[in-house]
mmCIF file of C-alpha atoms in Angstrom:
data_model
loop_
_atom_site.group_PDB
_atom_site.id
_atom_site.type_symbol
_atom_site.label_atom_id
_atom_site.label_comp_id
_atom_site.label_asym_id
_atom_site.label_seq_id
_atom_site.Cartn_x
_atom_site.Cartn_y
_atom_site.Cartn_z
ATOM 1 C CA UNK A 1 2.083 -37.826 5.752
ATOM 2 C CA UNK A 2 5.939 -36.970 4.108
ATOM 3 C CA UNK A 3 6.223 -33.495 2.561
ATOM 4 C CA UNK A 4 5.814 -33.861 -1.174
ATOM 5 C CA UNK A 5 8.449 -31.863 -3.359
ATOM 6 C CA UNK A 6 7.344 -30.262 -6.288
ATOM 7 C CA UNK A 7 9.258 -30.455 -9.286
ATOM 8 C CA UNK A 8 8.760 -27.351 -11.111
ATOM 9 C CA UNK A 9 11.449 -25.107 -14.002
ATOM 10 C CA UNK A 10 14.156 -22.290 -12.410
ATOM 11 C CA UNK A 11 13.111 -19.304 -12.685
ATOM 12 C CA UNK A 12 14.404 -15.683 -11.642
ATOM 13 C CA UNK A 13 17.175 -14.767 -9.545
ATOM 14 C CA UNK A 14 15.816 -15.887 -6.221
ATOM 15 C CA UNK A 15 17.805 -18.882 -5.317
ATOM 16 C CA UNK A 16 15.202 -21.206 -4.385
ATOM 17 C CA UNK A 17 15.928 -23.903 -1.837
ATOM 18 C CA UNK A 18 12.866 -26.220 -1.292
ATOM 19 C CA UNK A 19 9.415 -26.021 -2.803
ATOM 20 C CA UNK A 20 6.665 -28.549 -1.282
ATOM 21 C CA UNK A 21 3.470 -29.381 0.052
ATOM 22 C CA UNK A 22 3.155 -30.291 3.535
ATOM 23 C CA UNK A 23 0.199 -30.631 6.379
ATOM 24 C CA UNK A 24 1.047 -28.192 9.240
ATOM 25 C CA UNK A 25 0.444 -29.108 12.734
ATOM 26 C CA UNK A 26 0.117 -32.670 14.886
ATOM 27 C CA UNK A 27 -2.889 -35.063 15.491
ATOM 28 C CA UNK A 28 -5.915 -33.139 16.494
ATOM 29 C CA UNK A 29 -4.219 -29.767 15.273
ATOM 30 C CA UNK A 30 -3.487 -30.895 11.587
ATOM 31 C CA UNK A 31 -4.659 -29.122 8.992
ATOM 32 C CA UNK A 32 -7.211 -30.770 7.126
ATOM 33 C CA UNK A 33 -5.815 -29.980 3.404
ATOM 34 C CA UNK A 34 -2.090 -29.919 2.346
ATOM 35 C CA UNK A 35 -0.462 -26.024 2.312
ATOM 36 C CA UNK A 36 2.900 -25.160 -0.077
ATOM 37 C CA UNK A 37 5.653 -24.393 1.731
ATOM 38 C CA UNK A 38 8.640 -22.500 -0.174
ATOM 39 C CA UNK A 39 12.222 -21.999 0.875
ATOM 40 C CA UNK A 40 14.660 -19.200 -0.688
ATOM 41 C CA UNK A 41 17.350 -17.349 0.420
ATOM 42 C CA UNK A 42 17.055 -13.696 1.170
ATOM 43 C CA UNK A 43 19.622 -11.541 0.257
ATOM 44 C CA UNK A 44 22.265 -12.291 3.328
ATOM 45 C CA UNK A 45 22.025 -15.770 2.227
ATOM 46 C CA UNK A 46 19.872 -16.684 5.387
ATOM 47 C CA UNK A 47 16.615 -19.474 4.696
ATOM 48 C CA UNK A 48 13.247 -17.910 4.560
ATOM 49 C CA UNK A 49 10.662 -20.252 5.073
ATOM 50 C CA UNK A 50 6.952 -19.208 3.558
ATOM 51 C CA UNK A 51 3.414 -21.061 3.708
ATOM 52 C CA UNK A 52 0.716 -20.299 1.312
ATOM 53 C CA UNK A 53 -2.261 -21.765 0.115
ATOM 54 C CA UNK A 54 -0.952 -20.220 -3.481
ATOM 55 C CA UNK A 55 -0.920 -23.356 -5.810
ATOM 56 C CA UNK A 56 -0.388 -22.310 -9.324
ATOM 57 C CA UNK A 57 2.744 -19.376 -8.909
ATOM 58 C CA UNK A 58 5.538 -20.758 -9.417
ATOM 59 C CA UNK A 59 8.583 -20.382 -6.084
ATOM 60 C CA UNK A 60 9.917 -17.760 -7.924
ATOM 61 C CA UNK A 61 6.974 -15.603 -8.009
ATOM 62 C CA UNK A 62 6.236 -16.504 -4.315
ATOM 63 C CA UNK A 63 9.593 -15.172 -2.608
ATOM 64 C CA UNK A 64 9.345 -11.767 -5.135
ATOM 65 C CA UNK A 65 6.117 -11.075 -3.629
ATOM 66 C CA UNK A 66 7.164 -11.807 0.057
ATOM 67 C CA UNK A 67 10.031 -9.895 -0.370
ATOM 68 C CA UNK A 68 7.660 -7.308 -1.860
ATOM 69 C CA UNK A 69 5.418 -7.023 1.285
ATOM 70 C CA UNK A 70 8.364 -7.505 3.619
ATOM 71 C CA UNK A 71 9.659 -3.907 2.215
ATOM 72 C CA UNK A 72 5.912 -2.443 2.776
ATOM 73 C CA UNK A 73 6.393 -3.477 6.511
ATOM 74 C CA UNK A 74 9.672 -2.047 6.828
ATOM 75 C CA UNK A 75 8.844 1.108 5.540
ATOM 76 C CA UNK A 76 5.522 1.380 8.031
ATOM 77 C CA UNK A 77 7.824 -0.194 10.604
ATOM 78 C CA UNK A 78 10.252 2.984 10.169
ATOM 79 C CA UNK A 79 7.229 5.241 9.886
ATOM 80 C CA UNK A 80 5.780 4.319 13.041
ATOM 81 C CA UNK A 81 9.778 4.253 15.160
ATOM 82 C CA UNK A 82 10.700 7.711 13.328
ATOM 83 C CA UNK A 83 7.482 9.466 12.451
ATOM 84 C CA UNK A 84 6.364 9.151 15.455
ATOM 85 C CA UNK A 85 3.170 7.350 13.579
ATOM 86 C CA UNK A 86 2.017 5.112 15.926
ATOM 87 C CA UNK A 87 -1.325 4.572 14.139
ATOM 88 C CA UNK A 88 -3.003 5.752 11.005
ATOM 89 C CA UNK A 89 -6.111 8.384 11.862
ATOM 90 C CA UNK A 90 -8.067 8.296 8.668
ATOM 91 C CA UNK A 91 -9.314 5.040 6.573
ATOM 92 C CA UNK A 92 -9.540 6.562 3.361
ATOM 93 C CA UNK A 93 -6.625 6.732 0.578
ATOM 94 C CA UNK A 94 -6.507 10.505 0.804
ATOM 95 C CA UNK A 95 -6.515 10.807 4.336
ATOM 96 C CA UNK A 96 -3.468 7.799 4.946
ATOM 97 C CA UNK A 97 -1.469 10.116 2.090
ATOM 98 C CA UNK A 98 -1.795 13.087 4.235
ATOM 99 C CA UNK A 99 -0.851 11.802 7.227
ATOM 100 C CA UNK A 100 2.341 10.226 5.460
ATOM 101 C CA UNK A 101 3.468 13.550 3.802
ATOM 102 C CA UNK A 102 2.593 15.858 6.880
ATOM 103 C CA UNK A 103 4.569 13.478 8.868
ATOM 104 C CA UNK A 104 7.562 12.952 6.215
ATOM 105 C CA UNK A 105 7.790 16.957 5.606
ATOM 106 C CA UNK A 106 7.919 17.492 9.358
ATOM 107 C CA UNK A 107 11.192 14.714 9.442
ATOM 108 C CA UNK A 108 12.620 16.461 6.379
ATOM 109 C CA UNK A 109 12.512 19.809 8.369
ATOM 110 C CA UNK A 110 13.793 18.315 11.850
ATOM 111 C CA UNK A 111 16.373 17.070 10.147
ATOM 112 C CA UNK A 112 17.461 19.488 7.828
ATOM 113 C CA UNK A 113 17.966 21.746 11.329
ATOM 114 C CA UNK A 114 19.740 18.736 13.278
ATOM 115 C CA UNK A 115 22.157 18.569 10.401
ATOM 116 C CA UNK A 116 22.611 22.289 10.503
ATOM 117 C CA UNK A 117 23.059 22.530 13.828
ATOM 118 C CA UNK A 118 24.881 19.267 14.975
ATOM 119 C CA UNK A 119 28.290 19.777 13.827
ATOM 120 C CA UNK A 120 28.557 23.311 15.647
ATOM 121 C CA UNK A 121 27.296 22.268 18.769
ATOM 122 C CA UNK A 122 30.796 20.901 21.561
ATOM 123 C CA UNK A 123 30.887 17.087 21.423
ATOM 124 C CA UNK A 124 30.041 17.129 24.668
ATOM 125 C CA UNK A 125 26.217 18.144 24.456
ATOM 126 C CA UNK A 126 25.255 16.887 21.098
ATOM 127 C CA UNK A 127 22.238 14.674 20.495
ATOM 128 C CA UNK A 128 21.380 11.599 18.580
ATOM 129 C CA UNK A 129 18.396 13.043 15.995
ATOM 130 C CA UNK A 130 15.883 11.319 18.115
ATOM 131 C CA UNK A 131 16.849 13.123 21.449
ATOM 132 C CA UNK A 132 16.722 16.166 19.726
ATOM 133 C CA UNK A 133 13.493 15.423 18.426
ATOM 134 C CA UNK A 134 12.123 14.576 21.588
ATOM 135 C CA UNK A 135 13.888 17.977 23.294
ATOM 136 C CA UNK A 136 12.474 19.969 20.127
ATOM 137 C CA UNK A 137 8.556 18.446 21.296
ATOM 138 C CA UNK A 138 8.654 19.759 24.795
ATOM 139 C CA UNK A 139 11.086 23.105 23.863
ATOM 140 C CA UNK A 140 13.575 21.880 26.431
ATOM 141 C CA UNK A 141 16.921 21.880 23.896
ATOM 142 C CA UNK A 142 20.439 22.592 25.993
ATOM 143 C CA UNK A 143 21.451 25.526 25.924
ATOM 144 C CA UNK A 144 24.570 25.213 23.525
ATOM 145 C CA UNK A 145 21.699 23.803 20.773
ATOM 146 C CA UNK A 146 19.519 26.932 21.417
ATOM 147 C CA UNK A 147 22.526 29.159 21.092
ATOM 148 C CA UNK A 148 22.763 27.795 17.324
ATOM 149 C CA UNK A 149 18.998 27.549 16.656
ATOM 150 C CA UNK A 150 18.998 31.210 17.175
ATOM 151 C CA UNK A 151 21.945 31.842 14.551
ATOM 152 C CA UNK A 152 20.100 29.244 12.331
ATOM 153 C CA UNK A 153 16.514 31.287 12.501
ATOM 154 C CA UNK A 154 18.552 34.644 11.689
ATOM 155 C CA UNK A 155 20.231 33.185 8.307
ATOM 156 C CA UNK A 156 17.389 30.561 7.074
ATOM 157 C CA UNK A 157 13.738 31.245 5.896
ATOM 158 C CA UNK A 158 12.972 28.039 6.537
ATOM 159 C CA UNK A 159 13.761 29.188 10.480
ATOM 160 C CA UNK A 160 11.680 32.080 10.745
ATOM 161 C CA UNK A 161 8.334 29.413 10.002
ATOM 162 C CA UNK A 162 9.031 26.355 12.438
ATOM 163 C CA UNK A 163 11.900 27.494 15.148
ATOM 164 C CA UNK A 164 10.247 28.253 17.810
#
């Protein structure tokens, strides 16, 4: 069967570029009922392509809440690459908040220091923040970075609790 195009009102700022029903799949692997398929543009003007079963939102409201969730997996994406976050240890609401803020506090702090420290240290042994974040885990920072954590602990407060 053709892809039906719905004729529905403009709405929003999303530019929408197709809105339809369609089957998905061939022969034996067609779906048995018809699923909406809506095209927009994302905000570098490429075509994203999204199937629901969501009959009575209009496009508009479709994209918005894609874009919506894609944001929620970006952020979680960046949590786990930068938090070091890999998964989440408790199930309950409380527990997933603590996590997040012990986790965001600790990046705050690492790199409050790495700013502090990274434009004394010679070009020649500085770090990208995630080296130094992986030298700070195992205590195994060049010398020229210890050299300036040590003037660091002596004029911050914020030393004397986590510099080692």
């Amino acid at each position: 069967m053709k892809p039906r195009n719905l004729q529905r009102p403009a709405e929003g700022e999303t530019k929408i570029v197709r809105d339809m029903t369609c089957y998905i799949g061939q022969g034996k692997c067609q779906s048995a009922q018809r699923h909406r398929v809506v095209e927009f543009e994302n905000d570098r003007g490429e075509v994203v392509r999204v199937v629901t079963d969501l009959r009575k939102e209009s496009a508009h409201v479709i994209a918005e809440i894609y874009k919506a969730r894609w944001e929620i997996e970006v952020f979680f994406r960046w949590i786990k690459q930068h938090l070091n976050v890999p998964c989440l240890f408790g199930t309950t609401e409380n527990a997933v908040y603590s996590q997040l803020f012990v986790a965001l506090a600790v990046y705050v702090l690492l790199r409050r220091v790495y700013d502090e420290i990274h434009s004394n240290v010679p070009a020649f042994a500085q770090l990208t923040l995630w080296e130094f974040m992986q030298h700070w885990r195992i205590f195994s920072l060049p010398l020229e970075w210890q050299v300036q954590l040590s003037l660091l602990r002596n004029k911050s407060i914020l030393g004397i609790i986590f510099i080692p």
